[in-house]
Short mmCIF file of C-alpha atoms in Angstrom, two decimals:
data_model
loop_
_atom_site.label_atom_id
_atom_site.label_comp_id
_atom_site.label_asym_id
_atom_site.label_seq_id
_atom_site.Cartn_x
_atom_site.Cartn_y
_atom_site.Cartn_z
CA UNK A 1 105.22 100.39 328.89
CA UNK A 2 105.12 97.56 325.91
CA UNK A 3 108.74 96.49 324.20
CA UNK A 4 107.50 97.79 321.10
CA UNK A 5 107.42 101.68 323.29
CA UNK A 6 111.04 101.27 323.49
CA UNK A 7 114.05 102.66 322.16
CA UNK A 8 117.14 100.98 321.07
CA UNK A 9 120.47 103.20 321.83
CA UNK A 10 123.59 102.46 321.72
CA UNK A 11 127.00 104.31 323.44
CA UNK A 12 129.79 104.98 321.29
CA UNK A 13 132.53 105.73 323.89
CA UNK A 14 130.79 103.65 326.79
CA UNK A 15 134.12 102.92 328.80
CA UNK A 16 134.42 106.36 330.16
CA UNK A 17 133.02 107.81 333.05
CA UNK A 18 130.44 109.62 331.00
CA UNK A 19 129.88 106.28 329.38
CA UNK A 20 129.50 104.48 332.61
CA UNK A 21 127.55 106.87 334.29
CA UNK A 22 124.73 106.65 330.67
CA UNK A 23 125.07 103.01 331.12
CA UNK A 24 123.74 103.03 334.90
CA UNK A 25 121.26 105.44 333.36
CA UNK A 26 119.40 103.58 330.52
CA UNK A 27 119.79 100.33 332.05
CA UNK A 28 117.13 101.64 334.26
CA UNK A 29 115.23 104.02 331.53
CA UNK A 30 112.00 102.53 330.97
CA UNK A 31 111.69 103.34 327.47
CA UNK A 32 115.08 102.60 326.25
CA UNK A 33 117.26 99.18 325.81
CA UNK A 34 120.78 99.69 325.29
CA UNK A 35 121.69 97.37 322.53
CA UNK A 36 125.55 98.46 322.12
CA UNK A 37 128.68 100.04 323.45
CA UNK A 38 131.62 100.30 322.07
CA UNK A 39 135.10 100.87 323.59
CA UNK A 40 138.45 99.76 321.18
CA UNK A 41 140.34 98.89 324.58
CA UNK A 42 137.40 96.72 326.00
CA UNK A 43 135.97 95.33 322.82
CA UNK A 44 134.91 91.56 323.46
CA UNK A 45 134.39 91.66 327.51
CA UNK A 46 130.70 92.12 328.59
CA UNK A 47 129.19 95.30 330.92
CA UNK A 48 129.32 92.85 334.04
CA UNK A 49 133.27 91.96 333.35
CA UNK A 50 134.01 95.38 332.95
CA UNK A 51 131.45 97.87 335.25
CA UNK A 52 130.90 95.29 338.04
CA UNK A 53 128.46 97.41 339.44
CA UNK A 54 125.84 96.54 336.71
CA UNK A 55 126.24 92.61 337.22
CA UNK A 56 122.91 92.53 338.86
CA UNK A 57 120.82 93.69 334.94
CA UNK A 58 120.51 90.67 332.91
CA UNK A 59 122.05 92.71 330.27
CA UNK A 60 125.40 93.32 331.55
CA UNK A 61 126.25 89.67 331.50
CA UNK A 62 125.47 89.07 327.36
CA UNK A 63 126.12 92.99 325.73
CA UNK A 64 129.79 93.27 324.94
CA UNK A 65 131.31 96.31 323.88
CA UNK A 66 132.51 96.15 320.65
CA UNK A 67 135.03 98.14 318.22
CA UNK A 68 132.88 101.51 317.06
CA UNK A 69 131.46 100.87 313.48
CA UNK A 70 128.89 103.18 311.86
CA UNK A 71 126.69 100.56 310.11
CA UNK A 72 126.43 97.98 313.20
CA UNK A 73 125.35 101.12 315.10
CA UNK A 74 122.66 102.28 312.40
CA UNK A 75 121.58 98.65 312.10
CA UNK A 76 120.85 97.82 315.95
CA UNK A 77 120.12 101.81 317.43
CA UNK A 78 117.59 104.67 316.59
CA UNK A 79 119.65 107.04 318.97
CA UNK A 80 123.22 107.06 319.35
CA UNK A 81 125.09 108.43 322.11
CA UNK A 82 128.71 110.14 321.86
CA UNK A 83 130.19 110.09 324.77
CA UNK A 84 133.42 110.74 323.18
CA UNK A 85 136.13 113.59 323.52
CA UNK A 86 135.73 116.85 321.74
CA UNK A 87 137.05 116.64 318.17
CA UNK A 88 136.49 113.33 318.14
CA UNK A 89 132.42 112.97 318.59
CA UNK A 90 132.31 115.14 315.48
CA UNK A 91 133.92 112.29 312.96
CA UNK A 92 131.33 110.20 314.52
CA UNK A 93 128.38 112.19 314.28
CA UNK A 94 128.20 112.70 310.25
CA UNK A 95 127.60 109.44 309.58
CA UNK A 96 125.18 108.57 311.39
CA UNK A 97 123.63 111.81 311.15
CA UNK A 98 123.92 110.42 307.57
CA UNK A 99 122.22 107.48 308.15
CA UNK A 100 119.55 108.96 309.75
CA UNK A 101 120.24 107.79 313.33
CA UNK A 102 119.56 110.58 315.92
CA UNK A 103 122.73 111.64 317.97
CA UNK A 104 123.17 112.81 321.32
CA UNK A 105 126.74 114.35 321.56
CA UNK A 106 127.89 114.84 325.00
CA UNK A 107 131.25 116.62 324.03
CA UNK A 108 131.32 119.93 323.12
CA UNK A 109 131.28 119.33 319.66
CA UNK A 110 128.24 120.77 318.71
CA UNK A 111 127.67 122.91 321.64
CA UNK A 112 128.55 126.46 319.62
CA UNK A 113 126.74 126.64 316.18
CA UNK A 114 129.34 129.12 315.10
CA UNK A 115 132.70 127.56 313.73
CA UNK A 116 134.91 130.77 314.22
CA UNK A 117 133.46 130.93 318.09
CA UNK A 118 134.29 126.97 318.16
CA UNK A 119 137.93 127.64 316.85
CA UNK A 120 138.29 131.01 319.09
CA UNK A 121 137.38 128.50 322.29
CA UNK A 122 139.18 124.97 321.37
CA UNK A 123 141.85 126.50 319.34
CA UNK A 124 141.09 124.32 316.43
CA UNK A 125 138.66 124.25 313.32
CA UNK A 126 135.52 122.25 313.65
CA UNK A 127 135.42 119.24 311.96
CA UNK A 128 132.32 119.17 310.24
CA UNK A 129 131.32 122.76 311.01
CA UNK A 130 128.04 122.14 308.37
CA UNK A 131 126.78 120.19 311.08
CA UNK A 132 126.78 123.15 313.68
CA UNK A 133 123.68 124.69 311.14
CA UNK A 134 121.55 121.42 311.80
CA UNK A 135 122.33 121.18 315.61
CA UNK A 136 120.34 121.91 318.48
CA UNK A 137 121.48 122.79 321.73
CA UNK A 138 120.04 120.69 324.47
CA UNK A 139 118.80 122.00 327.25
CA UNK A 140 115.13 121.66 327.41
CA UNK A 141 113.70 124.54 329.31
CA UNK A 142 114.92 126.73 325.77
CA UNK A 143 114.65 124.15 322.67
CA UNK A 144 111.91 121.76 324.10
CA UNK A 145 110.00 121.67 320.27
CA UNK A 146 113.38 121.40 318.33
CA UNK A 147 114.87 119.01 320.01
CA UNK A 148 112.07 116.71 319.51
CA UNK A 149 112.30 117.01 316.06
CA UNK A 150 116.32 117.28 315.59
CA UNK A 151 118.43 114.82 314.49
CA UNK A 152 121.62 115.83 316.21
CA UNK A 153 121.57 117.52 319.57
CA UNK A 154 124.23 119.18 321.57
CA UNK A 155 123.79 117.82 325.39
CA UNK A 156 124.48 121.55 327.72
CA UNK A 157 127.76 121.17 329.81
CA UNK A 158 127.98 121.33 333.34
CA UNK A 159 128.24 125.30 333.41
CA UNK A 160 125.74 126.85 331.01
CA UNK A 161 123.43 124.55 332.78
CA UNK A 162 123.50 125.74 336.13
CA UNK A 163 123.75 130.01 334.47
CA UNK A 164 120.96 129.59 332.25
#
């Protein structure tokens, strides 16, 4: 597929193993180029210094991660991907939502699209609970037509997955 078929995405979290493990995967994606990660404790070193393992992709010796900031993410990305704690994804996610970037949240942010079901489970209010109303849950097999078209989407966890 052409350059112009692709994608640009970016991580916000990208030092974690979630991060990592996203990393390994759009590196090889053929419609997507990863065009920024951000980590505060690595900002300034390149993929290669710190994930070794990608040294090999011409990438991983120029992209640095850098400090999270909405607008350089809604400048270089069309999709950006949280892989961020829960409670924290969510202060993320507005803004760009916002801006009219499309977000993949891999916490369990937007998992629940009830906010008294959130705070019965995390033990907490949601954040931006508005934002449960506009998400989608992720999982393919159920929401394949809405999550085409949705501009924030809740990626399934581990358990719900293998259940449903």
């Amino acid at each position: 597929m052409s350059e112009a078929h692709t994608v640009n995405v970016a991580i916000v979290g990208a030092s974690g193993f979630s991060g990592e493990e996203l990393i390994h995967r759009l590196l090889q994606h053929p419609h997507a180029k990863l065009v920024a990660v951000t980590s505060r404790k690595f900002a300034g070193q390149t993929l290669a210094q710190i994930f070794p393992r990608f040294a090999s992709d011409p990438v991983a010796d120029t992209l640095q991660f850098t400090e999270p900031n909405i607008g350089s993410l809604a400048e270089a990305a069309k999709v950006v991907f949280l892989a961020l704690p829960h409670g924290v994804a969510a202060e993320f996610a507005k803004p760009l939502v916002d801006a009219k970037i499309k977000v993949i949240d891999l916490s369990a942010d937007f998992r629940l699209n009830d906010s008294d079901v959130y705070e019965e489970f995390y033990g907490n209010a949601h954040p931006e609970p508005k934002l449960l109303e506009e998400s989608i849950y992720g999982m393919l097999e159920l929401h394949r037509e809405a999550i085409r078209n949705s501009q924030l989407i809740a990626s399934p966890g581990c358990y719900p997955t293998s259940i449903l």
